[in-house]
């Protein structure tokens, strides 16, 4: 079975991923990309590291994609999340969704990235220009 | 009579534990008690209320008992995306 | 001044357009693409033609992009709309939006395509497999 | 005393008119009257309520008077995207 959620230890190409999603039934394609910014909450970011509990991250990611296909009137969806060290300006996560119509494509794309951020066991470690570094563990 | 388990540490818990994983015999009655025990030992920064637990690659319940040979993962609040 | 809304008489490359939008401040990139489907409202579509009143379409498209920049907390946005003859499976319209955070990127992307569809003087002529053809003039 | 205008036709209006554009002298007091006149002449399928009007590349009002040398466009409901 083709996996819809993948962890990528190296930079990946969104054009290829997008091309794999397109077919004659597709009227709407919505995508989201998360990039490593130069700043986060007012601090200058030098780079970051994503660590995952890969076994559970892949299972939970796949569940999110299956739930999206059940909840929304979409044709298909994919998500790839980087792990390992990333520099500023690198792509961290990509979501692509195809549907007959745009409303469902947008809604599912937004839902998937929100669920991935909330549920998939991946942790971000940021290194700042001032030399400090730390894990981000968002509060409740 | 304890059970042998492997515990995985991630992110700030790994930094506190100083290791990715450890295997040992525990007599903790449930996963919550096991976390509290390890928290005391390693000085984990996170209270149990902010952590989730997984066993053998699936989310588990804090009141589940540790099973012989289980891979137990304590998961700090996630920050992917 | 760099134009943010463009009419394209020939197929265009979204990877290049996306690359032009990315810089170190970007944390979120949302995009939308509209494709020529093989079916529309139950009829088999052979191809279509987009016709525009180019002079006003470009002015109104540019106004939409400027309004999006004022309404949403985004960094930049672009939209390209094809005109002329399109076959099934061809890209009809692309919207790309960059922002620091995903909420504004999604909201602006959705808003732009909705406004473009509602306001920009472009008309779609569909040719069906059964030989019929006609202009789409959506009712109120 | 009429004014010379160029009228552009798009989509179904062009199909009905059998041409992209025509230039002529009109004595219509406003753009609405001009559209109604042309609708009668060409058999446009769309009532004035479903059409918008533009002059010299900008949206205009139906009660505006035609100006000498103006480029007037009648715009059927749009269907881009």
Tab-separated table of C-alpha atoms in Angstrom:
chain	number	residue	atom	x	y	z
A	1	UNK	CA	0.000	0.000	0.000
A	2	UNK	CA	1.212	3.474	-0.903
A	3	UNK	CA	2.013	5.445	2.222
A	4	UNK	CA	0.392	8.854	2.523
A	5	UNK	CA	2.486	10.125	5.436
A	6	UNK	CA	6.268	9.972	5.358
A	7	UNK	CA	9.193	11.126	7.460
A	8	UNK	CA	12.062	12.423	5.309
A	9	UNK	CA	15.613	12.418	6.683
A	10	UNK	CA	16.813	14.507	3.720
A	11	UNK	CA	15.452	17.460	1.705
A	12	UNK	CA	12.579	16.407	-0.555
A	13	UNK	CA	11.099	17.684	-3.797
A	14	UNK	CA	7.530	18.993	-3.636
A	15	UNK	CA	7.137	19.162	-7.424
A	16	UNK	CA	7.466	15.376	-7.660
A	17	UNK	CA	5.079	14.825	-4.774
A	18	UNK	CA	2.546	17.168	-6.349
A	19	UNK	CA	2.827	15.446	-9.724
A	20	UNK	CA	2.059	12.096	-8.109
A	21	UNK	CA	-1.233	13.476	-6.778
A	22	UNK	CA	-2.610	14.870	-10.017
A	23	UNK	CA	-4.968	12.939	-12.252
A	24	UNK	CA	-7.889	13.665	-14.582
A	25	UNK	CA	-10.457	13.825	-11.774
A	26	UNK	CA	-8.623	16.610	-9.951
A	27	UNK	CA	-10.215	20.040	-10.123
A	28	UNK	CA	-8.519	21.533	-7.063
A	29	UNK	CA	-5.117	21.081	-5.449
A	30	UNK	CA	-4.334	22.783	-2.142
A	31	UNK	CA	-0.932	22.601	-0.546
A	32	UNK	CA	0.805	23.847	2.539
A	33	UNK	CA	4.512	24.134	3.298
A	34	UNK	CA	6.167	24.970	6.592
A	35	UNK	CA	9.608	26.576	6.298
A	36	UNK	CA	12.351	27.300	8.813
A	37	UNK	CA	12.137	31.029	9.469
A	38	UNK	CA	14.986	33.286	10.475
A	39	UNK	CA	13.030	34.370	13.548
A	40	UNK	CA	10.717	32.704	16.037
A	41	UNK	CA	9.001	34.650	18.784
A	42	UNK	CA	11.424	37.502	18.437
A	43	UNK	CA	14.603	35.420	18.552
A	44	UNK	CA	16.995	34.973	15.665
A	45	UNK	CA	17.019	31.287	14.710
A	46	UNK	CA	20.188	29.714	13.378
A	47	UNK	CA	18.764	26.294	12.642
A	48	UNK	CA	16.745	23.497	14.100
A	49	UNK	CA	16.459	19.796	14.526
A	50	UNK	CA	13.349	17.647	14.285
A	51	UNK	CA	13.363	14.409	16.182
A	52	UNK	CA	10.598	11.830	15.855
A	53	UNK	CA	9.484	8.640	17.503
A	54	UNK	CA	9.449	7.253	13.974
A	55	UNK	CA	7.427	4.113	14.580
A	56	UNK	CA	4.513	5.925	16.189
A	57	UNK	CA	4.891	9.080	14.094
A	58	UNK	CA	4.399	7.085	10.895
A	59	UNK	CA	1.401	5.182	12.302
A	60	UNK	CA	-0.254	8.326	13.677
A	61	UNK	CA	0.497	10.305	10.517
A	62	UNK	CA	-1.100	7.591	8.418
A	63	UNK	CA	-4.182	7.634	10.653
A	64	UNK	CA	-4.507	11.381	10.163
A	65	UNK	CA	-4.437	10.939	6.377
A	66	UNK	CA	-7.064	8.198	6.516
A	67	UNK	CA	-9.254	10.321	8.757
A	68	UNK	CA	-8.934	13.230	6.318
A	69	UNK	CA	-10.073	11.003	3.443
A	70	UNK	CA	-13.102	9.941	5.483
A	71	UNK	CA	-13.992	13.427	6.776
A	72	UNK	CA	-13.612	15.490	3.613
A	73	UNK	CA	-14.779	15.114	0.019
A	74	UNK	CA	-11.249	14.803	-1.339
A	75	UNK	CA	-9.542	12.520	-3.841
A	76	UNK	CA	-6.183	12.009	-2.148
A	77	UNK	CA	-3.708	13.577	0.269
A	78	UNK	CA	-0.045	13.311	1.200
A	79	UNK	CA	2.166	14.700	3.936
A	80	UNK	CA	5.944	14.627	4.278
A	81	UNK	CA	7.723	15.855	7.419
A	82	UNK	CA	11.473	16.398	7.618
A	83	UNK	CA	13.481	14.984	10.489
A	84	UNK	CA	17.090	15.725	11.429
A	85	UNK	CA	19.008	18.985	11.147
A	86	UNK	CA	17.522	21.842	9.115
A	87	UNK	CA	19.016	25.226	8.285
A	88	UNK	CA	17.090	28.468	7.947
A	89	UNK	CA	15.121	28.522	4.712
A	90	UNK	CA	14.728	24.750	4.538
A	91	UNK	CA	11.388	23.050	4.044
A	92	UNK	CA	10.116	21.366	7.225
A	93	UNK	CA	6.733	19.963	6.228
A	94	UNK	CA	4.554	19.677	3.110
A	95	UNK	CA	0.878	18.773	2.770
A	96	UNK	CA	-0.835	18.257	-0.600
A	97	UNK	CA	-4.543	17.551	-1.118
A	98	UNK	CA	-6.532	16.939	-4.294
A	99	UNK	CA	-10.293	17.204	-4.695
A	100	UNK	CA	-12.919	17.872	-7.302
A	101	UNK	CA	-13.662	21.251	-5.708
A	102	UNK	CA	-11.632	23.820	-3.821
A	103	UNK	CA	-13.615	24.026	-0.611
A	104	UNK	CA	-12.842	20.455	0.448
A	105	UNK	CA	-9.219	20.714	-0.714
A	106	UNK	CA	-8.581	23.781	1.454
A	107	UNK	CA	-10.443	22.437	4.482
A	108	UNK	CA	-8.651	19.069	4.417
A	109	UNK	CA	-5.222	20.647	3.884
A	110	UNK	CA	-5.714	22.942	6.850
A	111	UNK	CA	-7.063	20.103	8.995
A	112	UNK	CA	-4.160	17.787	8.173
A	113	UNK	CA	-1.424	20.248	9.124
A	114	UNK	CA	-3.261	21.155	12.332
A	115	UNK	CA	-3.613	17.467	13.287
A	116	UNK	CA	-0.010	16.668	12.367
A	117	UNK	CA	1.213	19.489	14.585
A	118	UNK	CA	-1.035	18.401	17.452
A	119	UNK	CA	-0.744	14.623	17.311
A	120	UNK	CA	2.379	13.301	15.595
A	121	UNK	CA	5.314	12.608	17.952
A	122	UNK	CA	7.849	14.974	16.436
A	123	UNK	CA	9.821	17.483	18.491
A	124	UNK	CA	11.561	20.659	17.410
A	125	UNK	CA	14.880	21.744	18.854
A	126	UNK	CA	15.798	25.337	17.987
A	127	UNK	CA	19.262	26.841	18.019
A	128	UNK	CA	19.397	30.622	18.360
A	129	UNK	CA	21.952	33.127	17.106
A	130	UNK	CA	22.813	34.063	20.719
A	131	UNK	CA	24.061	30.514	21.315
A	132	UNK	CA	21.098	29.259	23.309
A	133	UNK	CA	19.107	26.248	22.244
A	134	UNK	CA	16.136	24.294	23.479
A	135	UNK	CA	13.291	21.917	22.850
A	136	UNK	CA	9.869	23.338	22.075
A	137	UNK	CA	7.219	21.704	24.240
A	138	UNK	CA	4.098	23.809	23.743
A	139	UNK	CA	1.992	24.262	26.867
A	140	UNK	CA	-1.647	23.262	27.143
B	1	UNK	CA	8.623	-10.046	40.586
B	2	UNK	CA	9.355	-7.286	38.101
B	3	UNK	CA	9.168	-7.154	34.309
B	4	UNK	CA	11.971	-6.247	31.940
B	5	UNK	CA	11.146	-3.187	29.826
B	6	UNK	CA	12.936	-0.865	27.438
B	7	UNK	CA	12.169	2.806	27.935
B	8	UNK	CA	12.721	5.358	25.152
B	9	UNK	CA	13.409	9.019	25.886
B	10	UNK	CA	12.781	11.873	23.491
B	11	UNK	CA	13.615	15.571	23.313
B	12	UNK	CA	13.935	17.226	26.757
B	13	UNK	CA	13.427	13.888	28.505
B	14	UNK	CA	16.374	12.419	26.619
B	15	UNK	CA	18.523	15.416	27.485
B	16	UNK	CA	17.631	14.949	31.159
B	17	UNK	CA	18.171	11.182	31.094
B	18	UNK	CA	21.432	11.572	29.215
B	19	UNK	CA	20.526	8.607	26.992
B	20	UNK	CA	18.125	7.551	24.213
B	21	UNK	CA	16.909	4.409	25.932
B	22	UNK	CA	17.526	2.094	28.816
B	23	UNK	CA	16.480	-1.453	29.598
B	24	UNK	CA	15.790	-2.522	33.165
B	25	UNK	CA	13.491	-4.498	35.422
B	26	UNK	CA	10.658	-2.517	36.978
B	27	UNK	CA	8.168	-3.340	39.693
B	28	UNK	CA	6.066	-0.244	39.020
B	29	UNK	CA	2.369	-1.231	39.026
B	30	UNK	CA	1.487	1.029	36.107
B	31	UNK	CA	3.075	3.348	33.528
B	32	UNK	CA	2.267	6.406	35.603
B	33	UNK	CA	4.178	5.076	38.579
B	34	UNK	CA	7.043	4.135	36.265
B	35	UNK	CA	7.209	7.687	34.885
B	36	UNK	CA	7.162	9.216	38.367
B	37	UNK	CA	9.959	6.905	39.439
B	38	UNK	CA	12.086	7.803	36.401
B	39	UNK	CA	11.283	11.460	36.784
B	40	UNK	CA	12.663	11.381	40.316
B	41	UNK	CA	15.743	9.497	39.145
B	42	UNK	CA	16.551	11.617	36.043
B	43	UNK	CA	15.083	14.969	37.026
B	44	UNK	CA	12.688	15.172	34.071
B	45	UNK	CA	11.446	18.739	33.605
B	46	UNK	CA	7.879	17.671	32.688
B	47	UNK	CA	5.127	16.627	35.119
B	48	UNK	CA	3.202	13.503	34.127
B	49	UNK	CA	0.193	15.615	33.145
B	50	UNK	CA	2.153	17.080	30.223
B	51	UNK	CA	3.463	13.747	28.947
B	52	UNK	CA	1.841	10.963	26.905
B	53	UNK	CA	2.878	7.353	26.964
B	54	UNK	CA	3.152	4.774	24.175
B	55	UNK	CA	3.802	1.049	24.301
B	56	UNK	CA	5.204	-0.877	21.357
B	57	UNK	CA	4.547	1.959	18.972
B	58	UNK	CA	0.953	2.751	19.965
B	59	UNK	CA	-0.489	5.271	22.400
B	60	UNK	CA	-1.194	3.629	25.765
B	61	UNK	CA	-2.925	4.504	29.049
B	62	UNK	CA	-1.131	5.633	32.173
B	63	UNK	CA	-2.908	2.989	34.233
B	64	UNK	CA	-1.760	0.118	31.964
B	65	UNK	CA	0.707	-2.202	33.708
B	66	UNK	CA	4.187	-2.581	32.201
B	67	UNK	CA	4.423	-5.807	30.199
B	68	UNK	CA	7.465	-8.056	29.940
B	69	UNK	CA	9.585	-7.041	26.963
B	70	UNK	CA	7.577	-3.882	26.218
B	71	UNK	CA	9.056	-0.843	24.468
B	72	UNK	CA	7.745	2.097	26.484
B	73	UNK	CA	8.043	5.644	25.147
B	74	UNK	CA	7.389	8.795	27.153
B	75	UNK	CA	6.324	11.578	24.828
B	76	UNK	CA	6.746	15.260	25.730
B	77	UNK	CA	4.327	17.788	24.159
B	78	UNK	CA	4.949	17.580	20.410
B	79	UNK	CA	6.193	20.454	18.253
B	80	UNK	CA	6.346	19.205	14.694
B	81	UNK	CA	5.135	21.174	11.688
C	1	UNK	CA	6.664	47.356	-9.942
C	2	UNK	CA	6.450	43.580	-9.798
C	3	UNK	CA	2.998	42.432	-10.822
C	4	UNK	CA	1.242	40.063	-8.427
C	5	UNK	CA	-1.555	39.021	-10.783
C	6	UNK	CA	-0.839	37.796	-14.298
C	7	UNK	CA	-2.731	36.331	-17.227
C	8	UNK	CA	-0.775	33.533	-18.911
C	9	UNK	CA	-1.473	32.670	-22.550
C	10	UNK	CA	0.698	29.528	-22.286
C	11	UNK	CA	1.287	26.815	-19.646
C	12	UNK	CA	3.293	28.128	-16.702
C	13	UNK	CA	5.589	26.582	-14.128
C	14	UNK	CA	4.428	26.745	-10.514
C	15	UNK	CA	7.808	25.649	-9.099
C	16	UNK	CA	9.428	28.836	-10.421
C	17	UNK	CA	6.584	30.998	-9.135
C	18	UNK	CA	6.804	29.376	-5.723
C	19	UNK	CA	10.578	29.837	-5.574
C	20	UNK	CA	10.153	33.560	-6.246
C	21	UNK	CA	7.942	33.888	-3.176
C	22	UNK	CA	10.220	32.222	-0.646
C	23	UNK	CA	12.611	34.130	1.563
C	24	UNK	CA	14.028	33.871	5.072
C	25	UNK	CA	10.971	35.432	6.748
C	26	UNK	CA	8.583	32.808	5.359
C	27	UNK	CA	7.290	30.274	7.842
C	28	UNK	CA	4.196	29.218	5.899
C	29	UNK	CA	3.396	28.870	2.209
C	30	UNK	CA	-0.135	28.017	1.098
C	31	UNK	CA	-1.006	27.417	-2.518
C	32	UNK	CA	-4.026	26.572	-4.592
C	33	UNK	CA	-4.250	25.218	-8.115
C	34	UNK	CA	-7.342	24.828	-10.262
C	35	UNK	CA	-7.111	22.091	-12.907
C	36	UNK	CA	-9.246	21.188	-15.909
C	37	UNK	CA	-11.202	18.128	-14.805
C	38	UNK	CA	-12.487	15.394	-17.064
C	39	UNK	CA	-16.016	15.977	-15.774
C	40	UNK	CA	-18.070	18.992	-14.754
C	41	UNK	CA	-21.573	18.648	-13.346
C	42	UNK	CA	-21.888	15.143	-14.703
C	43	UNK	CA	-20.759	15.898	-18.257
C	44	UNK	CA	-17.565	14.650	-19.832
C	45	UNK	CA	-15.374	17.650	-20.618
C	46	UNK	CA	-13.091	17.550	-23.664
C	47	UNK	CA	-11.415	20.895	-23.082
C	48	UNK	CA	-12.079	24.513	-22.415
C	49	UNK	CA	-11.196	28.031	-23.322
C	50	UNK	CA	-10.702	30.982	-21.004
C	51	UNK	CA	-11.300	34.404	-22.430
C	52	UNK	CA	-10.505	37.592	-20.524
C	53	UNK	CA	-11.031	41.302	-20.857
C	54	UNK	CA	-7.304	41.535	-20.271
C	55	UNK	CA	-7.048	45.229	-19.485
C	56	UNK	CA	-9.631	45.111	-16.695
C	57	UNK	CA	-8.764	41.568	-15.577
C	58	UNK	CA	-5.191	42.603	-14.839
C	59	UNK	CA	-6.266	45.750	-12.997
C	60	UNK	CA	-8.922	43.950	-10.947
C	61	UNK	CA	-6.588	41.001	-10.232
C	62	UNK	CA	-3.931	43.403	-8.985
C	63	UNK	CA	-6.487	45.109	-6.730
C	64	UNK	CA	-7.421	41.736	-5.229
C	65	UNK	CA	-3.774	41.009	-4.408
C	66	UNK	CA	-3.329	44.440	-2.821
C	67	UNK	CA	-6.504	43.978	-0.778
C	68	UNK	CA	-5.243	40.570	0.400
C	69	UNK	CA	-1.976	42.141	1.573
C	70	UNK	CA	-3.950	44.738	3.526
C	71	UNK	CA	-6.520	42.311	4.993
C	72	UNK	CA	-4.280	39.442	6.065
C	73	UNK	CA	-1.015	39.183	7.989
C	74	UNK	CA	0.891	37.818	4.995
C	75	UNK	CA	4.273	38.528	3.444
C	76	UNK	CA	3.415	38.269	-0.237
C	77	UNK	CA	1.020	36.676	-2.720
C	78	UNK	CA	0.813	35.863	-6.427
C	79	UNK	CA	-1.847	34.623	-8.784
C	80	UNK	CA	-1.554	33.454	-12.386
C	81	UNK	CA	-4.606	32.616	-14.512
C	82	UNK	CA	-4.408	30.879	-17.871
C	83	UNK	CA	-6.250	32.229	-20.886
C	84	UNK	CA	-6.792	30.546	-24.234
C	85	UNK	CA	-7.397	26.884	-24.999
C	86	UNK	CA	-6.795	24.286	-22.272
C	87	UNK	CA	-6.981	20.515	-22.488
C	88	UNK	CA	-8.135	18.205	-19.693
C	89	UNK	CA	-5.477	17.947	-17.033
C	90	UNK	CA	-4.042	21.401	-17.672
C	91	UNK	CA	-3.500	23.956	-14.947
C	92	UNK	CA	-6.027	26.816	-15.105
C	93	UNK	CA	-5.126	28.974	-12.104
C	94	UNK	CA	-2.497	29.122	-9.371
C	95	UNK	CA	-2.421	31.137	-6.134
C	96	UNK	CA	0.594	31.242	-3.813
C	97	UNK	CA	0.748	33.039	-0.465
C	98	UNK	CA	3.585	33.399	2.029
C	99	UNK	CA	3.273	34.388	5.682
C	100	UNK	CA	5.039	33.998	8.990
C	101	UNK	CA	2.245	31.691	10.199
C	102	UNK	CA	-0.088	29.221	8.554
C	103	UNK	CA	-3.441	30.647	9.587
C	104	UNK	CA	-3.024	33.852	7.596
C	105	UNK	CA	-1.481	32.011	4.632
C	106	UNK	CA	-4.473	29.658	4.329
C	107	UNK	CA	-7.062	32.386	4.877
C	108	UNK	CA	-5.529	34.714	2.297
C	109	UNK	CA	-5.066	31.941	-0.279
C	110	UNK	CA	-8.695	30.924	0.032
C	111	UNK	CA	-9.866	34.533	-0.089
C	112	UNK	CA	-7.829	35.342	-3.202
C	113	UNK	CA	-9.163	32.445	-5.288
C	114	UNK	CA	-12.728	33.211	-4.181
C	115	UNK	CA	-12.346	36.874	-5.151
C	116	UNK	CA	-10.661	36.053	-8.465
C	117	UNK	CA	-13.517	33.738	-9.380
C	118	UNK	CA	-16.109	36.331	-8.359
C	119	UNK	CA	-14.593	39.560	-9.663
C	120	UNK	CA	-12.060	39.116	-12.457
C	121	UNK	CA	-13.535	39.386	-15.985
C	122	UNK	CA	-12.580	35.924	-17.267
C	123	UNK	CA	-15.064	33.575	-18.909
C	124	UNK	CA	-14.932	29.832	-19.334
C	125	UNK	CA	-16.144	28.092	-22.467
C	126	UNK	CA	-16.465	24.331	-22.054
C	127	UNK	CA	-16.500	21.759	-24.842
C	128	UNK	CA	-18.120	18.441	-23.977
C	129	UNK	CA	-17.470	14.959	-25.294
C	130	UNK	CA	-21.000	14.861	-26.757
C	131	UNK	CA	-20.095	17.733	-29.082
C	132	UNK	CA	-21.947	20.449	-27.227
C	133	UNK	CA	-20.191	23.559	-25.966
C	134	UNK	CA	-21.107	26.704	-24.128
C	135	UNK	CA	-20.124	29.659	-22.010
C	136	UNK	CA	-20.458	29.393	-18.251
C	137	UNK	CA	-22.277	32.400	-16.858
C	138	UNK	CA	-23.058	31.508	-13.243
C	139	UNK	CA	-26.412	32.755	-12.013
C	140	UNK	CA	-26.887	34.987	-8.988
D	1	UNK	CA	-25.753	64.827	-31.376
D	2	UNK	CA	-24.310	61.393	-30.708
D	3	UNK	CA	-20.884	60.287	-29.457
D	4	UNK	CA	-18.598	57.800	-31.167
D	5	UNK	CA	-17.883	54.770	-28.963
D	6	UNK	CA	-16.239	51.384	-29.338
D	7	UNK	CA	-18.130	48.540	-27.716
D	8	UNK	CA	-16.380	45.266	-26.769
D	9	UNK	CA	-18.272	41.981	-26.582
D	10	UNK	CA	-17.201	38.963	-24.552
D	11	UNK	CA	-18.231	35.329	-24.218
D	12	UNK	CA	-21.932	34.735	-24.968
D	13	UNK	CA	-22.419	38.380	-25.903
D	14	UNK	CA	-19.698	38.093	-28.538
D	15	UNK	CA	-21.246	34.920	-29.895
D	16	UNK	CA	-24.603	36.708	-30.179
D	17	UNK	CA	-23.104	39.850	-31.724
D	18	UNK	CA	-20.987	37.803	-34.139
D	19	UNK	CA	-18.047	40.144	-33.532
D	20	UNK	CA	-15.493	41.128	-30.867
D	21	UNK	CA	-16.119	44.831	-31.090
D	22	UNK	CA	-17.852	47.513	-33.073
D	23	UNK	CA	-17.461	51.274	-33.330
D	24	UNK	CA	-20.471	53.492	-33.952
D	25	UNK	CA	-22.179	56.713	-32.980
D	26	UNK	CA	-24.786	56.431	-30.254
D	27	UNK	CA	-27.366	58.801	-28.895
D	28	UNK	CA	-28.177	56.582	-25.903
D	29	UNK	CA	-28.417	58.812	-22.785
D	30	UNK	CA	-26.671	56.260	-20.534
D	31	UNK	CA	-24.894	52.895	-20.684
D	32	UNK	CA	-28.011	51.042	-19.630
D	33	UNK	CA	-29.975	52.417	-22.551
D	34	UNK	CA	-27.067	51.556	-24.849
D	35	UNK	CA	-27.036	47.953	-23.634
D	36	UNK	CA	-30.801	47.601	-24.066
D	37	UNK	CA	-30.523	48.986	-27.593
D	38	UNK	CA	-27.716	46.550	-28.488
D	39	UNK	CA	-29.509	43.684	-26.816
D	40	UNK	CA	-32.517	44.284	-29.049
D	41	UNK	CA	-30.283	44.531	-32.117
D	42	UNK	CA	-28.071	41.472	-31.445
D	43	UNK	CA	-30.407	39.271	-29.397
D	44	UNK	CA	-28.128	39.105	-26.336
D	45	UNK	CA	-29.172	36.235	-24.061
D	46	UNK	CA	-28.497	38.181	-20.840
D	47	UNK	CA	-30.788	40.797	-19.250
D	48	UNK	CA	-29.072	43.978	-18.098
D	49	UNK	CA	-29.389	42.865	-14.453
D	50	UNK	CA	-26.884	40.024	-15.078
D	51	UNK	CA	-24.329	42.162	-16.901
D	52	UNK	CA	-21.721	44.641	-15.645
D	53	UNK	CA	-20.307	47.492	-17.619
D	54	UNK	CA	-16.790	48.895	-17.863
D	55	UNK	CA	-15.443	52.017	-19.535
D	56	UNK	CA	-11.822	52.408	-20.597
D	57	UNK	CA	-10.746	49.413	-18.543
D	58	UNK	CA	-12.527	50.278	-15.281
D	59	UNK	CA	-15.903	49.243	-13.892
D	60	UNK	CA	-18.526	51.893	-14.593
D	61	UNK	CA	-22.111	52.678	-13.631
D	62	UNK	CA	-25.122	51.965	-15.795
D	63	UNK	CA	-26.340	55.538	-15.456
D	64	UNK	CA	-23.046	57.020	-16.711
D	65	UNK	CA	-23.427	58.711	-20.099
D	66	UNK	CA	-21.360	57.383	-23.013
D	67	UNK	CA	-18.309	59.585	-23.601
D	68	UNK	CA	-16.801	60.444	-26.961
D	69	UNK	CA	-14.089	57.928	-27.867
D	70	UNK	CA	-14.855	55.613	-24.914
D	71	UNK	CA	-14.112	51.882	-24.955
D	72	UNK	CA	-17.234	50.316	-23.453
D	73	UNK	CA	-17.230	46.661	-22.383
D	74	UNK	CA	-20.305	44.667	-21.440
D	75	UNK	CA	-19.318	41.902	-19.040
D	76	UNK	CA	-21.404	38.734	-18.632
D	77	UNK	CA	-21.229	36.889	-15.266
D	78	UNK	CA	-17.611	35.788	-14.888
D	79	UNK	CA	-16.460	32.164	-14.659
D	80	UNK	CA	-12.691	32.182	-14.185
D	81	UNK	CA	-10.852	29.980	-11.719
